[in-house]
Coordinates of C-alpha atoms and ligand atoms in Angstrom, one line a residue:
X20 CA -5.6 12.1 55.2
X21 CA -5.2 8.0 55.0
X22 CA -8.0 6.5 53.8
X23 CA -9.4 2.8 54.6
X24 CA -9.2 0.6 51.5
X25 CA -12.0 -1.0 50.4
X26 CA -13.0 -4.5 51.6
X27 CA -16.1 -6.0 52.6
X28 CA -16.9 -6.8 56.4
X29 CA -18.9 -9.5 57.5
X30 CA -19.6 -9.9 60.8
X31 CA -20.4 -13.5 61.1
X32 CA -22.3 -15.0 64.1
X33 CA -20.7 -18.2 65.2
X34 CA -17.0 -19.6 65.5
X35 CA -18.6 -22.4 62.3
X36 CA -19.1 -19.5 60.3
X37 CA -16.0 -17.4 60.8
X38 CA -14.0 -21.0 59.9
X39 CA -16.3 -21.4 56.9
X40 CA -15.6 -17.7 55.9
X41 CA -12.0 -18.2 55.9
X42 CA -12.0 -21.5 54.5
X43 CA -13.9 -19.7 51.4
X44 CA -11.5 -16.6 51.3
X45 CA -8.3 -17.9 52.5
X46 CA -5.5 -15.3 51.7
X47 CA -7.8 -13.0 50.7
X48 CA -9.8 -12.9 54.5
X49 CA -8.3 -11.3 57.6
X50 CA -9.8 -11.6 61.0
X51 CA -10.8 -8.3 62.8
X52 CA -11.1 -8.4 66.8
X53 CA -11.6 -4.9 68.6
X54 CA -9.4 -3.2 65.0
X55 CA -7.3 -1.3 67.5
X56 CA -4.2 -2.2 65.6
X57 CA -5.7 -3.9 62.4
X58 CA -7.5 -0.3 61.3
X59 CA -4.0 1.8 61.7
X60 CA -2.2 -1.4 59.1
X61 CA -5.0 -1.5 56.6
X62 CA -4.8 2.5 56.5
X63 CA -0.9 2.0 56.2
X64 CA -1.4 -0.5 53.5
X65 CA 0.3 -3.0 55.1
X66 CA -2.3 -5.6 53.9
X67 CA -5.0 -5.5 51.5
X68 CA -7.6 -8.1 52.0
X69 CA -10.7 -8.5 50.1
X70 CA -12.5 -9.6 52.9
X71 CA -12.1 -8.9 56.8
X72 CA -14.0 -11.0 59.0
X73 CA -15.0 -9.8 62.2
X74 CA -15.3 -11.4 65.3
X75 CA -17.0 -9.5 67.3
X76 CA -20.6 -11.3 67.3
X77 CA -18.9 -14.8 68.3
X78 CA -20.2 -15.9 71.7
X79 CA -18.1 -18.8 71.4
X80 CA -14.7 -16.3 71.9
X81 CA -16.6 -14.5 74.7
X82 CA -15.9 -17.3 77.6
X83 CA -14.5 -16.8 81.1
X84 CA -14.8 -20.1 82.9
X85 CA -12.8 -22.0 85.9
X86 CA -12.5 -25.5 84.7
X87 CA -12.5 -28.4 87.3
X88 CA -8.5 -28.9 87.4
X89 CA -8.4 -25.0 88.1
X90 CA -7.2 -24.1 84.4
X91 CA -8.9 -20.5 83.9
X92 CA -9.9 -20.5 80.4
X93 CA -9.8 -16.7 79.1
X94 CA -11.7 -16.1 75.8
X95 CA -9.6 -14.3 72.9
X96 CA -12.8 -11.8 72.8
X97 CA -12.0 -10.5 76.4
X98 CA -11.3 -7.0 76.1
X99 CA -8.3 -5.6 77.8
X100 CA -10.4 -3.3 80.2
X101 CA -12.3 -6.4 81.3
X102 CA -9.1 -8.2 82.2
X103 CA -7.4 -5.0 84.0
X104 CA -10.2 -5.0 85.8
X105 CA -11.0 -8.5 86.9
X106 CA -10.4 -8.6 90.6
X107 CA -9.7 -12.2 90.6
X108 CA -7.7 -12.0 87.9
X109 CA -5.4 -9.8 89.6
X110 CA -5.1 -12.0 92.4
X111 CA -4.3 -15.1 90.6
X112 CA -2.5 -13.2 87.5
X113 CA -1.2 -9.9 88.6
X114 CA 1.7 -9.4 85.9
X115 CA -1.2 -10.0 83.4
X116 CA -4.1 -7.9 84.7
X117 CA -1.6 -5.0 85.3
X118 CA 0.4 -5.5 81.6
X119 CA -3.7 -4.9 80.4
X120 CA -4.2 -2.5 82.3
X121 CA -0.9 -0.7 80.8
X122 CA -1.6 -1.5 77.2
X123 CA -2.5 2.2 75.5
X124 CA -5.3 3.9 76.5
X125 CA -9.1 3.7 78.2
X126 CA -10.8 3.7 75.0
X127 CA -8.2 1.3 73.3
X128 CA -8.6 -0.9 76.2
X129 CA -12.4 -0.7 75.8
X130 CA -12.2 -2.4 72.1
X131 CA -8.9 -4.1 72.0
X132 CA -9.2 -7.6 73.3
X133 CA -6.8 -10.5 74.4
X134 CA -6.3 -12.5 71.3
X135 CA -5.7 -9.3 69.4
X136 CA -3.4 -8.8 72.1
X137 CA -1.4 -11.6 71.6
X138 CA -1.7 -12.0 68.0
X139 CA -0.4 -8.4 67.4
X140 CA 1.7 -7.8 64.2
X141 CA 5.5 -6.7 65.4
X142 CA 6.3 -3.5 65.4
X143 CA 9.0 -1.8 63.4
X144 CA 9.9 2.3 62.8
X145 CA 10.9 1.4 59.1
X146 CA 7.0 -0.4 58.7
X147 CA 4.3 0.9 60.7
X148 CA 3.8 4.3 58.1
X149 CA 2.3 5.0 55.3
X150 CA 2.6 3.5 51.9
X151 CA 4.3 7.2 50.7
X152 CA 6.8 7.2 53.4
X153 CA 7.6 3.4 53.3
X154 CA 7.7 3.5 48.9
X155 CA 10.4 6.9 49.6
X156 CA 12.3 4.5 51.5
X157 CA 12.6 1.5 49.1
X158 CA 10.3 -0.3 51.5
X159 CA 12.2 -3.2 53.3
X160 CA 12.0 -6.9 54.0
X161 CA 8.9 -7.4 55.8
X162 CA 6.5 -6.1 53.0
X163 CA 6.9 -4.8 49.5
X164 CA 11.1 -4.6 50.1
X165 CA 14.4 -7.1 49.9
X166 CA 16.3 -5.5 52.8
X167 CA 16.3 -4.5 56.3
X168 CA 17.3 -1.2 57.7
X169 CA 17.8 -2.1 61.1
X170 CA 19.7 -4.8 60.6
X171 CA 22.0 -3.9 57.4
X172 CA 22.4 -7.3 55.2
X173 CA 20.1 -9.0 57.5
X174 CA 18.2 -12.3 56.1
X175 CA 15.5 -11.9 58.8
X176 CA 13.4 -9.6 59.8
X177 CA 13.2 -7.9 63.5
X178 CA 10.8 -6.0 64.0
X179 CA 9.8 -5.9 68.0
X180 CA 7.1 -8.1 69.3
X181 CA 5.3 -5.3 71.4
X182 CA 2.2 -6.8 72.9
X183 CA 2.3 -6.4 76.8
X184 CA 0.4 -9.1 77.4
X185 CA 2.7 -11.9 75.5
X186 CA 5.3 -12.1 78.4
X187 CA 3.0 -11.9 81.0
X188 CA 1.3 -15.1 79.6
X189 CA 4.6 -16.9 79.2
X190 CA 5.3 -16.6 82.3
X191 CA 2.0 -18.1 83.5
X192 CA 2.8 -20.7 81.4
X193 CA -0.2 -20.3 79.2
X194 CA -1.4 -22.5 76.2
X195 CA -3.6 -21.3 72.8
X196 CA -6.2 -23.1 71.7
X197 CA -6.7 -22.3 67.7
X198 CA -9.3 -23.4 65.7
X199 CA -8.8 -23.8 61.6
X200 CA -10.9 -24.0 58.7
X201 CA -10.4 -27.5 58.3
X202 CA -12.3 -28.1 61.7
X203 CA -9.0 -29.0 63.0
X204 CA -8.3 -27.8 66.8
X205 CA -4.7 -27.4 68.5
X206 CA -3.6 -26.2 71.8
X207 CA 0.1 -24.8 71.5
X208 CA 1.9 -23.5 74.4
X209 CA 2.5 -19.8 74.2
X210 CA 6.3 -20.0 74.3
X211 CA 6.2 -22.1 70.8
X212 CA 3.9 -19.5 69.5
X213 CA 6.5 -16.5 68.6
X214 CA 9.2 -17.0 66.5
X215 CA 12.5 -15.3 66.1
X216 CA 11.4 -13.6 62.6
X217 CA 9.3 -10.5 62.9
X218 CA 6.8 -11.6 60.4
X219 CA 5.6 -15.0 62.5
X220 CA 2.3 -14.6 62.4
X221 CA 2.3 -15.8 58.7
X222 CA 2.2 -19.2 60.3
X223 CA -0.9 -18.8 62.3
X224 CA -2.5 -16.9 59.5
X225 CA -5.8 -18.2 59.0
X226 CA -6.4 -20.2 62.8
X227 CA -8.6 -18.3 64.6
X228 CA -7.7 -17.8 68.3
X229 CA -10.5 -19.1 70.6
X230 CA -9.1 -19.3 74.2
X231 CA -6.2 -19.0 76.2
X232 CA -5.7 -21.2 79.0
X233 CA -4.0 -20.6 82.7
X234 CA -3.1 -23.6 84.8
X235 CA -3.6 -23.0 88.4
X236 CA -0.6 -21.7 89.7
X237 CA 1.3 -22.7 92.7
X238 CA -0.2 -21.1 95.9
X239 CA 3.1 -19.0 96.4
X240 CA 2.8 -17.7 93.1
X241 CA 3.6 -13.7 92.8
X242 CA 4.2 -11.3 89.8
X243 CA 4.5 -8.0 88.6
X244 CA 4.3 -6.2 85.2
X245 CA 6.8 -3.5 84.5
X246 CA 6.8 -0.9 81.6
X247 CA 8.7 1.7 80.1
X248 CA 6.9 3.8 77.3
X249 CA 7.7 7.7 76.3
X250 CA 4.5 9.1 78.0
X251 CA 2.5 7.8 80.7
X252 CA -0.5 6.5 78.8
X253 CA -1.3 5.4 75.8
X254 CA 2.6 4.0 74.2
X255 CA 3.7 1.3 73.1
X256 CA 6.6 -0.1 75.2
X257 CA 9.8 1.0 74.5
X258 CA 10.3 -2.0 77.1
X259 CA 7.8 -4.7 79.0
X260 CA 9.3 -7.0 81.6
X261 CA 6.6 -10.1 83.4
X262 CA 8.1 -11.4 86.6
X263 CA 6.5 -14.3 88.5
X264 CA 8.3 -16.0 91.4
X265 CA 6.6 -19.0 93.5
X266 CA 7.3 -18.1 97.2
X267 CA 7.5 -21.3 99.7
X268 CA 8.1 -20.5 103.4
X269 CA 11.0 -18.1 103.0
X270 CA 12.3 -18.0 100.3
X271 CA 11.5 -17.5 96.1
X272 CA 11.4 -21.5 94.8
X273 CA 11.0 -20.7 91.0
X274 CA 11.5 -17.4 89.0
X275 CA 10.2 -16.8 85.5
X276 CA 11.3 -13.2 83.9
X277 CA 10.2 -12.8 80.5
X278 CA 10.6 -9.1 78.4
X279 CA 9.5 -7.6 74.9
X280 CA 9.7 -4.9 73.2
X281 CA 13.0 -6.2 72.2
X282 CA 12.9 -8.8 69.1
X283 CA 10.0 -10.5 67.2
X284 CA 9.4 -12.4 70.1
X285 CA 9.0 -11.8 73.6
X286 CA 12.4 -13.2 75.4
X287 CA 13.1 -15.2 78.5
X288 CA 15.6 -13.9 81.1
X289 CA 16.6 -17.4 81.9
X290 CA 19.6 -16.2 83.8
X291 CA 18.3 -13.5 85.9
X292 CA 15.4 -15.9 87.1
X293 CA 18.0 -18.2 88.0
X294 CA 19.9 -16.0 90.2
X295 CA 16.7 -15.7 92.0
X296 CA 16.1 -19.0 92.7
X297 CA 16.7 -20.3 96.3
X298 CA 17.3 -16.7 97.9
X299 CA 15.6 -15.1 101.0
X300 CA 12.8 -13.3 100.7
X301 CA 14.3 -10.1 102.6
X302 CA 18.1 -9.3 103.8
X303 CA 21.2 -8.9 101.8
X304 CA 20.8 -11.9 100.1
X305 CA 17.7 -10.8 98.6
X306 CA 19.5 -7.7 97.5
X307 CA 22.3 -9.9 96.1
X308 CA 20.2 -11.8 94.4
X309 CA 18.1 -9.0 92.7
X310 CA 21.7 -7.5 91.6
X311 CA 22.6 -10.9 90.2
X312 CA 19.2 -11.0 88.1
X313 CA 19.3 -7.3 87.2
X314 CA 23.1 -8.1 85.8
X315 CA 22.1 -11.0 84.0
X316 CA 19.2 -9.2 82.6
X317 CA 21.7 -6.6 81.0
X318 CA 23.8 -9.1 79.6
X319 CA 21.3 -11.2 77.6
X320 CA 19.6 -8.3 75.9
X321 CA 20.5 -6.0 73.4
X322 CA 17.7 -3.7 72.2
X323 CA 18.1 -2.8 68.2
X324 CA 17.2 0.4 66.7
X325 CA 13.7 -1.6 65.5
X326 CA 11.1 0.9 67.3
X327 CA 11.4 4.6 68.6
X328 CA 13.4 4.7 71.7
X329 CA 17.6 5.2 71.6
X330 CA 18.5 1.4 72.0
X331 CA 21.6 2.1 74.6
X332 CA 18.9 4.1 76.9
X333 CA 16.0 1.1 76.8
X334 CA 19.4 -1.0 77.5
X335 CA 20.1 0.6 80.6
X336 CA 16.7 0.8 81.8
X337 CA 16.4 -2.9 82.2
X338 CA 18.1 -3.7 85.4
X339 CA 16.5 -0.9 86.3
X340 CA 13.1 -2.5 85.5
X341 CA 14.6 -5.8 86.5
X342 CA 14.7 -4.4 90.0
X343 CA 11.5 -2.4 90.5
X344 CA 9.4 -5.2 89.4
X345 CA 11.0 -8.3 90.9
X346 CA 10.6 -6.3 94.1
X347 CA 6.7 -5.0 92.9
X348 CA 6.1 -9.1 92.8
X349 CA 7.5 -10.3 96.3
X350 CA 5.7 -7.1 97.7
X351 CA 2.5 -7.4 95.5
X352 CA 2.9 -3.9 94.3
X353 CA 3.2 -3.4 90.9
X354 CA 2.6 -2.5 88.2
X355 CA 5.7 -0.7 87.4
X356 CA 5.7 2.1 84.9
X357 CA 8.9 4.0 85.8
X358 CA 7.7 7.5 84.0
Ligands
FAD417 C1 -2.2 4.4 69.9 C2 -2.1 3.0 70.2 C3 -1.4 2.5 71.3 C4 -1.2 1.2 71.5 N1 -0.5 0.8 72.6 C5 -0.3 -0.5 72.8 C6 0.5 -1.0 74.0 O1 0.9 -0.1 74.7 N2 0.6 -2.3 74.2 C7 0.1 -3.2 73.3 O2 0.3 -4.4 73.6 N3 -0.6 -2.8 72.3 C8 -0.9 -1.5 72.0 N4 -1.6 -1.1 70.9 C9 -2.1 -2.2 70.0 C10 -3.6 -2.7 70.3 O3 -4.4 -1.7 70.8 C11 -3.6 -3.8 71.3 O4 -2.5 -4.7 71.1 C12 -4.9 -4.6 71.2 O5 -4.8 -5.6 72.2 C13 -5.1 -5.3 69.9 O6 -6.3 -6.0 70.0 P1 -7.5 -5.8 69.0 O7 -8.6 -6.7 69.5 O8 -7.8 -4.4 68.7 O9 -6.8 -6.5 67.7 P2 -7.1 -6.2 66.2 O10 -6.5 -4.9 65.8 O11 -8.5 -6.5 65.8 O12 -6.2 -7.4 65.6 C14 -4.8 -7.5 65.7 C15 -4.2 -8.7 65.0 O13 -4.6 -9.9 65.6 C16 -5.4 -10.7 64.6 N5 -6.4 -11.3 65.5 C17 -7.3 -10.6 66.3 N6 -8.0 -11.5 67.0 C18 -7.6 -12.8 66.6 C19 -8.0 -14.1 66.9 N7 -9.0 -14.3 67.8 N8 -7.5 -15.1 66.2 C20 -6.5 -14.9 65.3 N9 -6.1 -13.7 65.0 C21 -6.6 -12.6 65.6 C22 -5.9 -9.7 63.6 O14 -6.1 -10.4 62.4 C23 -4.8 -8.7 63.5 O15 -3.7 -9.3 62.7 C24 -1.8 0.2 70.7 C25 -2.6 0.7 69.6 C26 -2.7 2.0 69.3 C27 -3.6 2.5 68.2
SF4_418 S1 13.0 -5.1 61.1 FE1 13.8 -4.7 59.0 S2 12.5 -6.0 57.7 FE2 11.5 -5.9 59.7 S3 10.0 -4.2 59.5 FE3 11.9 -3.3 60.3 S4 13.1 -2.6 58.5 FE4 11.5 -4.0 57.8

């Protein structure tokens, strides 16, 4: 059986006293949202804090507002059920009320919330065991370890960004707003967020994550969230792909394909929305153009042996995805979850 390791929990109730709490604790404080991913790490020993800070009793993170210039501001407390289930949201996001509505299960869905969402740990087959299994191993660069066992001699580590939700949000063009224990605030734009080395988050460590913020998109704007996961519930995806395209008259005027599951961060398809740009909405051009996108797709990404899943199958299931979801979005369809 794993057991929880001790730590107190404090449960503050205000966004003042969660910064003062941290500013107290520092190293030794980690923040606790809904705990669907935190419990699982502290019982894998992948941190041991002394304190863990919970911020489930903030109103402040709670918000869900239209502001004047038609920026919806999302508060990092939103649980994933609320958003997969927010009519409007669906309208005016689809890729991410449908990537919500795909993360795990109902009940995980019921506590796990937006900002845990996108501040999710990476994911990695070599890290996310136990202590025993990972101290057998020689554990590896991310904790405890000096090398990598997906990436033999590697200086970095990769283990997969796997939060649905991250692409979607970069393809609304989303920005953060964090809060640290300094009082300082900063608003960072989700793209400059992620970085290329699976253990990222060490820069954020300490900011709490108060809103996220969608501009109003374009009144063309489509998407579609596509996912490929071992079972039909409750997985992790073995691949996640957000597509928006901006419809004018006839044809797709901007494209934005973004896809995780892949490195530590989620990736742009910068060539496949390209090949989409300018093309038809229906006809043999559209099919063209999908082709082209679905192509480009396959060249720019090369899944690594970093979570379950052989890497050569999730390969060949992205122009695959590529297809069914650019097509969910122009139709207003999706989600996509292939199994
Ligand atoms: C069986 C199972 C299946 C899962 N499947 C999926 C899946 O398919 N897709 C997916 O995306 N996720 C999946 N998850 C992971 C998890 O359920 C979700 O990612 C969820 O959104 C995490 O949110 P949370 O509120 O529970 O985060 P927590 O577990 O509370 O926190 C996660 C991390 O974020 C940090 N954090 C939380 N809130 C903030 C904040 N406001 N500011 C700064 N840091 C913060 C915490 O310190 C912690 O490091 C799965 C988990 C399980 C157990
Ligand atoms: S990618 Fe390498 S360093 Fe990172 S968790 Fe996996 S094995 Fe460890």
């Amino acid at each position: 059986m794993l057991r929880m390791p001790t730590f107190a929990l404090v449960e503050p109730a205000s966004l003042d006293a969660v910064l003062a709490l941290l500013a107290e604790h520092g190293d030794q404080a980690l923040l606790i949202a809904g705990g669907t991913d935190l419990l699982p790490n502290l019982k894998h020993e992948l941190h041991a804090p002394r304190v863990v800070v919970s911020l489930a009793r903030v109103p402040e993170l709670a918000a869900r507002r239209e502001e004047a210039d038609g920026t919806l501001v999302l508060g990092a407390m939103r649980t994933l059920h609320e958003l997969a289930t927010d009519t409007a949201l669906a309208k005016r996001a689809p890729a991410l009320a449908q990537a919500a509505g795909l993360v795990a299960g109902p009940q995980l869905r019921r506590m796990g919330t937006l900002g845990g969402n996108v501040m999710l740990d990476t994911r990695c087959q070599w890290i996310n065991q136990t202590y025993f299994w990972r101290q057998a191993l020689g554990f590896c660069l991310k904790k405890d370890g000096t090398r990598c066992h997906v990436v033999e001699g590697g200086a970095n580590c990769v283990a997969a960004a796997s939060n649905d939700s991250a692409p979607a949000l970069m393809t609304l063009g989303a920005r953060l707003l964090f809060a640290a224990p300094d009082g300082g605030r900063r608003e960072v734009p989700i793209d400059e967020l992620y970085s290329a080395d699976g253990i990222w988050n060490k820069k954020v460590h300490g900011e709490v994550l108060v809103e996220v913020r969608l501009p109003r998109p374009p009144a063309g704007a489509r998407g579609a969230y596509g996912k490929l996961r071992e079972r039909g519930s409750i997985d992790f995806p073995l691949l996640g792909l957000a597509v928006r395209v901006d419809v004018e008259g006839d044809h797709i005027a901007a494209a934005d394909l973004c896809a995780v599951a892949l490195q530590a961060r989620p990736v742009r398809l910068r060539k496949a929305g390209a090949a989409l740009i300018g093309t038809l909405l229906a006809g043999a051009e559209l099919d063209d153009a999908v082709e082209r996108a679905a192509q480009a797709a396959w060249q720019q990404c090369r899944p690594l042996a970093n979570i379950p899943g052989d890497p050569e199958y999730r390969r060949e299931m992205i122009p695959v995805l590529v297809r069914r979801t650019v097509r969910a979005a122009l139709a207003s369809t999706g989600p996509v979850h292939p199994l």
